[in-house]
Amino acid sequence: MTVKERYEAAREMYKAAGVDTDAALEALAKIPVSMHCWQGDDVIGFDGAGALSGGIQATGNYPGRARTPEELMMDMDKALSLIPGRHRINLHASYAVFEDGEWVDRDKLEPKHFAKWVQFAKERGLGIDFNPTLFSHPKAENATLSSEDPEIRKFWIDHVKACLKISQYFAEELGTHCAMNIWIPDGFKDIPADRTAPRARLKDSLDQILSIDYDKDKVFVAVESKVFGIGFESFTVGSHEFYMNYAAKNDILCLLDSGHYHPTEMVSDKISSMLLFFDKMALHVTRPVRWDSDHVVLLDDETKEIAKEIIRGGADRVLLALDFFDASINRISAWVVGMRNMQKALLNALLLPNEQLAKLQEERNFTKQMMIQEELKTYPMGDVWDYFCEINGVPVKEAWYDEVMKYEKEVLAERK
Ligand code: RNT
Ligand code: ZN
């Protein structure tokens, strides 16, 4: 059977279950996922930062890490060529591309330092999302936006202000919004004596940053909380409550990272609440494993549940990005697996009779609701997915792996 024949058979099966597969594919094609550049080089960047800091870690030393902007762009191109649909890319400020021996510190960054990325995105029809980088820097050794040292704090405030301008530049150049997400590592290893003062300083820093003039229709500022970091086990300044309240009061967005909560606390359950109070929200989809939060996204239950909530809440209201960094496997494969899994999870959600299921819940017919939810799990979603890959001109099933291995041999192996 051809891919198309398999799809046609699946279409009939889904139709009988009240699901329109053509509509699902059309909807899936319209959902962009922001692919994070930092999987390609173990979050190192190009501004000479050296070791990764801030309580996050990329472990492993699989050969072939991208070391230059050219290499990273090439690798991202390879990954994107194996992922169906049109997407976005997500950059960190530490990925500025300096030319002719120029170098400026992070508080002095300007749009021109990202011109190469704009060119890259323009040529491929991609949008760009952005992140100030408040780690892996000598001035981030202790604290950043919550620092007790006024000079350090000013440096980081200036950095984020510079990033706001760069974000607006991306939006204007590319004709699509730019989501600018702020995450800081600030916190304490052990029980703090004063939780309020650092949080008050973070609040004031954010106020100062947002006081500059920027176009709110183009730049969507988000704040990302985290329950702990390595070396910040007891306290983080930017906790969930802190940012949720800050975002609500100041009309910016919350970004929920699926690896940043207690192990039994699920981001999938938070989305509906956020969307009742905010017009939009942002996500970092990742996979938490014990204390670590940044494993490659799999097609697991929580990713599927997150996708269902995105579809039910309105995909245009959720700014969807991935966030993981695995240095122990082929990095392009990590991107492709993570991106394709996110899309498969979205497709899975689109192939549910969501209205019917909601109605059964309203009728308290939990017996039938459970029956349908479980029976649909063995419907031929893979045939629909394969067809989606085929019509989008990317390899079907595991055929993409051979291309990654070929690239590894021909390109990555040369990077000594
Ligand atoms: C860290 C946060 C943050 C980073 C990236 C590199 O715990 O998740 O989003 O992973 O910005
Ligand atoms: Zn994150």
Tab-separated table of C-alpha atoms and ligand atoms in Angstrom:
chain	number	residue	atom	x	y	z
A	1	MET	CA	0.000	0.000	0.000
A	2	THR	CA	1.218	3.505	-0.766
A	3	VAL	CA	1.290	6.199	1.885
A	4	LYS	CA	-1.737	7.753	0.234
A	5	GLU	CA	-3.689	4.508	0.228
A	6	ARG	CA	-2.932	3.985	3.880
A	7	TYR	CA	-4.096	7.542	4.555
A	8	GLU	CA	-7.336	6.985	2.700
A	9	ALA	CA	-8.100	3.893	4.715
A	10	ALA	CA	-7.329	5.755	7.926
A	11	ARG	CA	-9.522	8.648	6.844
A	12	GLU	CA	-12.528	6.339	6.623
A	13	MET	CA	-11.830	4.845	10.007
A	14	TYR	CA	-11.545	8.239	11.662
A	15	LYS	CA	-14.604	9.475	9.810
A	16	ALA	CA	-16.662	6.730	11.382
A	17	ALA	CA	-15.405	7.935	14.768
A	18	GLY	CA	-16.527	11.495	13.977
A	19	VAL	CA	-13.076	12.877	13.110
A	20	ASP	CA	-12.172	14.778	9.941
A	21	THR	CA	-8.556	13.915	9.087
A	22	ASP	CA	-8.297	16.445	6.246
A	23	ALA	CA	-9.254	19.218	8.629
A	24	ALA	CA	-6.745	17.901	11.152
A	25	LEU	CA	-3.918	18.043	8.614
A	26	GLU	CA	-4.879	21.532	7.561
A	27	ALA	CA	-4.864	22.677	11.182
A	28	LEU	CA	-1.538	20.969	11.917
A	29	ALA	CA	0.131	22.717	8.996
A	30	LYS	CA	-0.774	26.062	10.570
A	31	ILE	CA	0.850	25.446	13.958
A	32	PRO	CA	4.415	26.689	14.110
A	33	VAL	CA	6.809	25.294	16.679
A	34	SER	CA	9.758	27.453	17.632
A	35	MET	CA	12.931	25.403	17.263
A	36	HIS	CA	15.567	26.394	19.808
A	37	CYS	CA	19.012	27.050	18.357
A	38	TRP	CA	20.770	25.975	21.564
A	39	GLN	CA	20.328	22.230	21.009
A	40	GLY	CA	22.887	22.554	18.216
A	41	ASP	CA	25.871	23.642	20.310
A	42	ASP	CA	25.129	22.616	23.901
A	43	VAL	CA	23.994	26.159	24.851
A	44	ILE	CA	27.440	27.640	24.328
A	45	GLY	CA	26.749	30.526	21.940
A	46	PHE	CA	29.194	32.731	20.081
A	47	ASP	CA	29.967	35.539	22.489
A	48	GLY	CA	32.869	33.802	24.138
A	49	ALA	CA	31.013	32.805	27.261
A	50	GLY	CA	32.857	29.535	27.849
A	51	ALA	CA	31.264	27.190	30.350
A	52	LEU	CA	27.511	26.928	30.724
A	53	SER	CA	26.348	28.347	34.064
A	54	GLY	CA	23.118	29.253	35.803
A	55	GLY	CA	22.237	25.842	37.193
A	56	ILE	CA	21.660	24.222	33.801
A	57	GLN	CA	23.868	21.594	32.198
A	58	ALA	CA	24.332	19.902	28.847
A	59	THR	CA	25.980	16.550	29.454
A	60	GLY	CA	27.654	14.284	26.922
A	61	ASN	CA	30.292	14.818	24.264
A	62	TYR	CA	28.837	13.412	21.077
A	63	PRO	CA	31.050	14.600	18.221
A	64	GLY	CA	30.001	17.295	15.776
A	65	ARG	CA	28.835	20.229	17.900
A	66	ALA	CA	28.312	23.415	15.861
A	67	ARG	CA	31.102	25.859	16.698
A	68	THR	CA	30.348	28.792	14.423
A	69	PRO	CA	27.236	30.618	13.207
A	70	GLU	CA	27.721	29.036	9.783
A	71	GLU	CA	27.844	25.545	11.234
A	72	LEU	CA	24.840	26.136	13.455
A	73	MET	CA	22.770	27.554	10.609
A	74	MET	CA	23.729	24.649	8.398
A	75	ASP	CA	22.721	22.161	11.079
A	76	MET	CA	19.421	23.925	11.699
A	77	ASP	CA	18.777	23.824	7.975
A	78	LYS	CA	19.408	20.101	7.929
A	79	ALA	CA	17.026	19.557	10.826
A	80	LEU	CA	14.320	21.789	9.348
A	81	SER	CA	14.533	19.915	6.051
A	82	LEU	CA	13.420	16.774	7.898
A	83	ILE	CA	10.556	18.363	9.828
A	84	PRO	CA	7.204	18.876	8.073
A	85	GLY	CA	5.655	22.347	7.953
A	86	ARG	CA	6.877	25.909	8.322
A	87	HIS	CA	8.223	26.816	11.733
A	88	ARG	CA	10.057	29.446	13.749
A	89	ILE	CA	13.485	29.574	15.302
A	90	ASN	CA	14.341	30.574	18.839
A	91	LEU	CA	17.588	32.417	19.529
A	92	HIS	CA	19.462	33.460	22.628
A	93	ALA	CA	21.316	36.754	22.868
A	94	SER	CA	24.556	34.799	23.263
A	95	TYR	CA	24.194	33.797	19.606
A	96	ALA	CA	25.020	37.294	18.334
A	97	VAL	CA	27.130	37.155	15.205
A	98	PHE	CA	30.020	39.596	15.458
A	99	GLU	CA	31.830	40.585	12.309
A	100	ASP	CA	35.294	41.912	11.511
A	101	GLY	CA	36.703	41.190	14.939
A	102	GLU	CA	34.086	43.306	16.681
A	103	TRP	CA	32.871	42.223	20.108
A	104	VAL	CA	30.528	43.996	22.522
A	105	ASP	CA	29.348	42.952	25.928
A	106	ARG	CA	25.743	41.896	26.379
A	107	ASP	CA	24.520	45.281	27.601
A	108	LYS	CA	25.657	46.841	24.322
A	109	LEU	CA	24.101	44.409	21.856
A	110	GLU	CA	22.343	45.918	18.861
A	111	PRO	CA	20.107	44.693	16.067
A	112	LYS	CA	23.043	44.680	13.659
A	113	HIS	CA	24.619	41.843	15.637
A	114	PHE	CA	21.695	39.690	14.553
A	115	ALA	CA	21.526	40.739	10.914
A	116	LYS	CA	22.889	37.365	9.808
A	117	TRP	CA	20.040	35.607	11.595
A	118	VAL	CA	17.488	37.894	9.992
A	119	GLN	CA	18.920	37.065	6.608
A	120	PHE	CA	18.796	33.351	7.434
A	121	ALA	CA	15.173	33.608	8.584
A	122	LYS	CA	14.083	35.752	5.643
A	123	GLU	CA	15.494	33.380	3.067
A	124	ARG	CA	13.561	30.515	4.643
A	125	GLY	CA	10.349	32.302	5.632
A	126	LEU	CA	10.874	31.703	9.343
A	127	GLY	CA	9.900	33.871	12.305
A	128	ILE	CA	12.384	34.496	15.117
A	129	ASP	CA	11.786	34.352	18.857
A	130	PHE	CA	14.347	35.673	21.270
A	131	ASN	CA	15.795	35.300	24.753
A	132	PRO	CA	18.089	37.577	26.705
A	133	THR	CA	20.974	35.465	28.063
A	134	LEU	CA	21.383	35.971	31.792
A	135	PHE	CA	23.795	33.115	32.460
A	136	SER	CA	27.214	31.897	31.271
A	137	HIS	CA	28.772	35.300	31.875
A	138	PRO	CA	31.216	36.630	34.510
A	139	LYS	CA	28.605	39.147	35.680
A	140	ALA	CA	26.086	36.347	36.257
A	141	GLU	CA	28.218	34.507	38.788
A	142	ASN	CA	26.055	35.456	41.740
A	143	ALA	CA	22.785	36.977	40.635
A	144	THR	CA	21.429	39.008	37.720
A	145	LEU	CA	18.198	41.029	37.765
A	146	SER	CA	17.806	40.405	41.503
A	147	SER	CA	21.410	41.236	42.382
A	148	GLU	CA	22.228	43.203	45.510
A	149	ASP	CA	25.002	44.927	43.552
A	150	PRO	CA	23.511	47.946	41.727
A	151	GLU	CA	26.117	47.849	38.971
A	152	ILE	CA	25.498	44.202	38.190
A	153	ARG	CA	21.798	44.745	38.234
A	154	LYS	CA	22.087	47.717	35.882
A	155	PHE	CA	24.201	45.683	33.479
A	156	TRP	CA	21.504	43.044	33.193
A	157	ILE	CA	18.662	45.553	32.988
A	158	ASP	CA	20.511	47.178	30.091
A	159	HIS	CA	20.997	43.768	28.502
A	160	VAL	CA	17.293	42.941	28.563
A	161	LYS	CA	16.411	46.430	27.294
A	162	ALA	CA	18.821	45.873	24.399
A	163	CYS	CA	17.110	42.538	23.741
A	164	LEU	CA	13.711	44.231	23.596
A	165	LYS	CA	14.974	46.440	20.792
A	166	ILE	CA	16.476	43.466	18.985
A	167	SER	CA	13.177	41.584	19.338
A	168	GLN	CA	11.312	44.471	17.778
A	169	TYR	CA	13.847	44.525	14.960
A	170	PHE	CA	13.161	40.823	14.301
A	171	ALA	CA	9.411	41.416	14.265
A	172	GLU	CA	9.682	44.361	11.903
A	173	GLU	CA	12.101	42.702	9.534
A	174	LEU	CA	10.206	39.430	9.348
A	175	GLY	CA	6.618	40.663	9.533
A	176	THR	CA	5.651	38.320	12.351
A	177	HIS	CA	5.661	38.747	16.127
A	178	CYS	CA	8.719	37.976	18.242
A	179	ALA	CA	8.208	36.243	21.589
A	180	MET	CA	10.892	37.483	23.968
A	181	ASN	CA	11.267	35.268	26.992
A	182	ILE	CA	13.085	36.228	30.169
A	183	TRP	CA	14.541	33.495	32.344
A	184	ILE	CA	17.045	34.153	35.107
A	185	PRO	CA	18.903	31.596	37.196
A	186	ASP	CA	18.965	33.677	40.411
A	187	GLY	CA	18.480	31.739	43.617
A	188	PHE	CA	20.095	30.152	46.657
A	189	LYS	CA	21.502	26.740	47.364
A	190	ASP	CA	20.328	26.822	50.940
A	191	ILE	CA	17.529	28.226	53.074
A	192	PRO	CA	17.371	32.002	52.535
A	193	ALA	CA	17.144	34.470	55.391
A	194	ASP	CA	15.272	36.992	53.253
A	195	ARG	CA	13.113	35.928	50.378
A	196	THR	CA	11.500	39.303	49.860
A	197	ALA	CA	14.446	41.585	49.090
A	198	PRO	CA	15.698	39.673	46.020
A	199	ARG	CA	12.171	39.361	44.689
A	200	ALA	CA	11.525	43.059	45.245
A	201	ARG	CA	14.674	43.830	43.259
A	202	LEU	CA	13.618	41.501	40.447
A	203	LYS	CA	10.239	43.235	40.360
A	204	ASP	CA	11.893	46.635	40.154
A	205	SER	CA	14.277	45.443	37.416
A	206	LEU	CA	11.398	44.179	35.312
A	207	ASP	CA	9.551	47.466	35.828
A	208	GLN	CA	12.566	49.371	34.575
A	209	ILE	CA	12.965	47.096	31.558
A	210	LEU	CA	9.322	47.336	30.539
A	211	SER	CA	9.308	51.107	30.958
A	212	ILE	CA	11.071	51.544	27.632
A	213	ASP	CA	8.969	52.155	24.596
A	214	TYR	CA	8.341	49.046	22.519
A	215	ASP	CA	5.567	47.799	20.265
A	216	LYS	CA	3.413	45.389	22.244
A	217	ASP	CA	1.705	44.135	19.116
A	218	LYS	CA	5.025	42.986	17.739
A	219	VAL	CA	6.991	41.890	20.766
A	220	PHE	CA	5.364	39.519	23.237
A	221	VAL	CA	7.380	39.618	26.429
A	222	ALA	CA	7.157	36.506	28.580
A	223	VAL	CA	8.633	35.524	31.936
A	224	GLU	CA	9.690	31.957	32.739
A	225	SER	CA	9.699	30.577	36.254
A	226	LYS	CA	11.591	27.602	37.630
A	227	VAL	CA	11.248	25.773	40.887
A	228	PHE	CA	14.970	25.070	41.296
A	229	GLY	CA	18.314	24.875	39.556
A	230	ILE	CA	21.535	22.993	40.155
A	231	GLY	CA	23.104	24.961	43.004
A	232	PHE	CA	19.818	26.780	43.578
A	233	GLU	CA	17.972	23.943	45.213
A	234	SER	CA	16.295	25.807	48.055
A	235	PHE	CA	15.061	28.999	46.480
A	236	THR	CA	14.650	30.670	43.108
A	237	VAL	CA	13.817	34.358	42.933
A	238	GLY	CA	11.693	33.911	39.813
A	239	SER	CA	9.182	31.457	41.208
A	240	HIS	CA	5.902	30.582	39.535
A	241	GLU	CA	3.788	32.760	41.839
A	242	PHE	CA	6.162	35.665	41.372
A	243	TYR	CA	5.936	35.635	37.606
A	244	MET	CA	2.287	34.730	37.315
A	245	ASN	CA	1.361	37.718	39.449
A	246	TYR	CA	3.870	39.940	37.707
A	247	ALA	CA	2.628	38.984	34.257
A	248	ALA	CA	-1.033	39.431	35.184
A	249	LYS	CA	-0.470	42.858	36.702
A	250	ASN	CA	1.761	44.136	33.923
A	251	ASP	CA	0.007	42.717	30.927
A	252	ILE	CA	2.824	40.494	29.714
A	253	LEU	CA	2.870	36.718	29.253
A	254	CYS	CA	3.819	33.770	31.393
A	255	LEU	CA	5.989	31.100	29.892
A	256	LEU	CA	5.517	27.663	31.403
A	257	ASP	CA	8.417	25.253	30.964
A	258	SER	CA	7.228	21.687	31.385
A	259	GLY	CA	10.421	20.803	33.259
A	260	HIS	CA	10.195	23.566	35.845
A	261	TYR	CA	7.656	22.285	38.328
A	262	HIS	CA	7.497	19.636	40.997
A	263	PRO	CA	7.672	16.140	39.496
A	264	THR	CA	3.972	15.371	39.893
A	265	GLU	CA	2.831	18.854	38.923
A	266	MET	CA	1.765	18.899	35.278
A	267	VAL	CA	1.913	21.845	32.906
A	268	SER	CA	-0.918	20.284	30.893
A	269	ASP	CA	-3.236	21.029	33.798
A	270	LYS	CA	-2.158	24.675	34.006
A	271	ILE	CA	-2.872	25.751	30.408
A	272	SER	CA	-6.648	26.091	30.696
A	273	SER	CA	-6.325	28.245	33.812
A	274	MET	CA	-3.752	30.495	32.214
A	275	LEU	CA	-5.896	30.950	29.113
A	276	LEU	CA	-8.892	31.997	31.201
A	277	PHE	CA	-6.947	34.952	32.547
A	278	PHE	CA	-4.525	35.761	29.748
A	279	ASP	CA	-5.134	36.295	26.075
A	280	LYS	CA	-1.979	34.327	25.255
A	281	MET	CA	0.641	32.251	26.976
A	282	ALA	CA	3.957	30.677	26.071
A	283	LEU	CA	5.354	27.200	26.536
A	284	HIS	CA	8.738	25.528	26.635
A	285	VAL	CA	8.023	21.905	25.963
A	286	THR	CA	10.769	19.699	27.327
A	287	ARG	CA	11.002	16.439	29.254
A	288	PRO	CA	11.861	16.394	32.908
A	289	VAL	CA	13.738	13.364	34.224
A	290	ARG	CA	14.148	13.337	38.016
A	291	TRP	CA	16.035	16.546	38.855
A	292	ASP	CA	16.921	17.440	35.281
A	293	SER	CA	14.521	19.276	33.024
A	294	ASP	CA	15.981	19.269	29.554
A	295	HIS	CA	15.688	15.899	27.835
A	296	VAL	CA	14.527	15.495	24.227
A	297	VAL	CA	10.743	15.660	23.858
A	298	LEU	CA	9.227	12.216	23.375
A	299	LEU	CA	5.731	11.243	22.322
A	300	ASP	CA	4.829	10.545	25.930
A	301	ASP	CA	1.624	10.999	27.870
A	302	GLU	CA	2.383	14.478	29.178
A	303	THR	CA	3.416	15.818	25.763
A	304	LYS	CA	0.157	14.440	24.338
A	305	GLU	CA	-1.818	15.971	27.176
A	306	ILE	CA	-0.141	19.357	26.656
A	307	ALA	CA	-0.993	19.148	22.954
A	308	LYS	CA	-4.640	18.392	23.729
A	309	GLU	CA	-4.829	21.481	25.899
A	310	ILE	CA	-3.250	23.609	23.175
A	311	ILE	CA	-5.776	22.374	20.616
A	312	ARG	CA	-8.735	22.750	22.951
A	313	GLY	CA	-7.629	26.187	24.164
A	314	GLY	CA	-6.791	27.566	20.720
A	315	ALA	CA	-3.432	26.955	19.095
A	316	ASP	CA	-3.145	30.623	18.116
A	317	ARG	CA	-3.126	31.581	21.798
A	318	VAL	CA	-0.197	29.404	22.794
A	319	LEU	CA	3.305	30.383	21.711
A	320	LEU	CA	4.900	27.022	21.375
A	321	ALA	CA	8.638	26.446	21.710
A	322	LEU	CA	10.886	23.534	22.573
A	323	ASP	CA	13.675	23.638	25.132
A	324	PHE	CA	16.131	20.802	25.620
A	325	PHE	CA	19.822	20.202	25.162
A	326	ASP	CA	21.232	16.733	24.861
A	327	ALA	CA	24.928	16.487	24.037
A	328	SER	CA	25.039	12.696	24.286
A	329	ILE	CA	23.369	11.969	20.934
A	330	ASN	CA	23.481	13.366	17.411
A	331	ARG	CA	22.204	16.913	17.932
A	332	ILE	CA	20.328	17.106	14.646
A	333	SER	CA	18.557	13.901	15.486
A	334	ALA	CA	17.616	15.426	18.853
A	335	TRP	CA	15.959	18.359	17.080
A	336	VAL	CA	14.178	16.181	14.553
A	337	VAL	CA	12.879	13.723	17.141
A	338	GLY	CA	11.716	16.518	19.443
A	339	MET	CA	10.056	18.623	16.737
A	340	ARG	CA	8.374	15.701	15.027
A	341	ASN	CA	7.143	14.382	18.355
A	342	MET	CA	5.623	17.731	19.252
A	343	GLN	CA	3.823	17.695	15.924
A	344	LYS	CA	2.706	14.112	16.373
A	345	ALA	CA	1.275	15.032	19.758
A	346	LEU	CA	-0.612	17.917	18.149
A	347	LEU	CA	-1.886	15.629	15.439
A	348	ASN	CA	-3.005	13.116	18.049
A	349	ALA	CA	-5.010	15.890	19.714
A	350	LEU	CA	-6.479	17.014	16.397
A	351	LEU	CA	-7.599	13.452	15.694
A	352	LEU	CA	-9.821	13.284	18.753
A	353	PRO	CA	-13.553	13.966	18.624
A	354	ASN	CA	-12.952	16.770	21.117
A	355	GLU	CA	-16.453	18.244	21.030
A	356	GLN	CA	-18.088	14.890	21.472
A	357	LEU	CA	-15.798	14.050	24.364
A	358	ALA	CA	-16.523	17.377	26.067
A	359	LYS	CA	-20.235	16.751	25.664
A	360	LEU	CA	-19.958	13.323	27.233
A	361	GLN	CA	-18.229	14.925	30.182
A	362	GLU	CA	-21.037	17.473	30.519
A	363	GLU	CA	-23.518	14.615	30.469
A	364	ARG	CA	-21.394	12.857	33.090
A	365	ASN	CA	-21.229	9.865	30.798
A	366	PHE	CA	-17.769	8.968	31.997
A	367	THR	CA	-18.122	5.353	30.890
A	368	LYS	CA	-18.438	6.228	27.223
A	369	GLN	CA	-15.916	9.046	27.549
A	370	MET	CA	-13.274	6.638	28.818
A	371	MET	CA	-14.188	4.010	26.239
A	372	ILE	CA	-13.730	6.433	23.324
A	373	GLN	CA	-10.532	7.926	24.710
A	374	GLU	CA	-9.013	4.487	25.082
A	375	GLU	CA	-10.233	3.011	21.794
A	376	LEU	CA	-8.879	5.960	19.824
A	377	LYS	CA	-5.418	5.273	21.135
A	378	THR	CA	-5.034	2.377	18.686
A	379	TYR	CA	-6.460	4.174	15.655
A	380	PRO	CA	-3.978	4.536	12.762
A	381	MET	CA	-2.600	7.973	13.553
A	382	GLY	CA	0.723	6.868	12.040
A	383	ASP	CA	-0.875	6.600	8.604
A	384	VAL	CA	-2.163	10.159	8.870
A	385	TRP	CA	1.226	11.362	10.111
A	386	ASP	CA	3.073	9.622	7.269
A	387	TYR	CA	0.783	11.292	4.753
A	388	PHE	CA	1.429	14.672	6.396
A	389	CYS	CA	5.171	14.093	5.981
A	390	GLU	CA	4.727	13.033	2.375
A	391	ILE	CA	2.621	16.022	1.316
A	392	ASN	CA	5.071	18.321	3.061
A	393	GLY	CA	7.993	16.831	1.182
A	394	VAL	CA	9.929	15.409	4.121
A	395	PRO	CA	11.002	11.802	4.713
A	396	VAL	CA	8.297	9.404	5.832
A	397	LYS	CA	8.838	7.387	9.034
A	398	GLU	CA	12.452	6.690	9.998
A	399	ALA	CA	13.812	7.498	6.528
A	400	TRP	CA	15.045	10.830	7.905
A	401	TYR	CA	17.594	8.990	10.035
A	402	ASP	CA	19.659	7.920	7.017
A	403	GLU	CA	19.953	11.537	5.986
A	404	VAL	CA	21.146	12.528	9.438
A	405	MET	CA	23.731	9.739	9.391
A	406	LYS	CA	24.911	10.778	5.957
A	407	TYR	CA	25.277	14.340	7.209
A	408	GLU	CA	27.104	13.082	10.278
A	409	LYS	CA	29.590	11.252	8.111
A	410	GLU	CA	30.085	13.981	5.554
A	411	VAL	CA	29.854	17.111	7.678
A	412	LEU	CA	29.851	16.546	11.432
A	413	ALA	CA	32.743	14.071	11.427
A	414	GLU	CA	34.983	16.755	9.936
A	415	ARG	CA	34.534	18.966	12.993
A	416	LYS	CA	37.483	17.987	15.093
B	1	RNT	C1	16.431	26.965	32.016
B	1	RNT	C2	15.300	27.473	31.208
B	1	RNT	C3	15.677	28.272	30.007
B	1	RNT	C4	16.858	27.706	29.278
B	1	RNT	C5	17.105	28.284	27.914
B	1	RNT	C6	18.474	28.004	27.426
B	1	RNT	O1	16.043	26.123	33.003
B	1	RNT	O2	14.478	26.433	30.834
B	1	RNT	O3	14.590	28.427	29.192
B	1	RNT	O4	16.760	26.328	29.128
B	1	RNT	O5	16.767	29.595	27.905
B	2	ZN	ZN	12.892	26.804	29.433
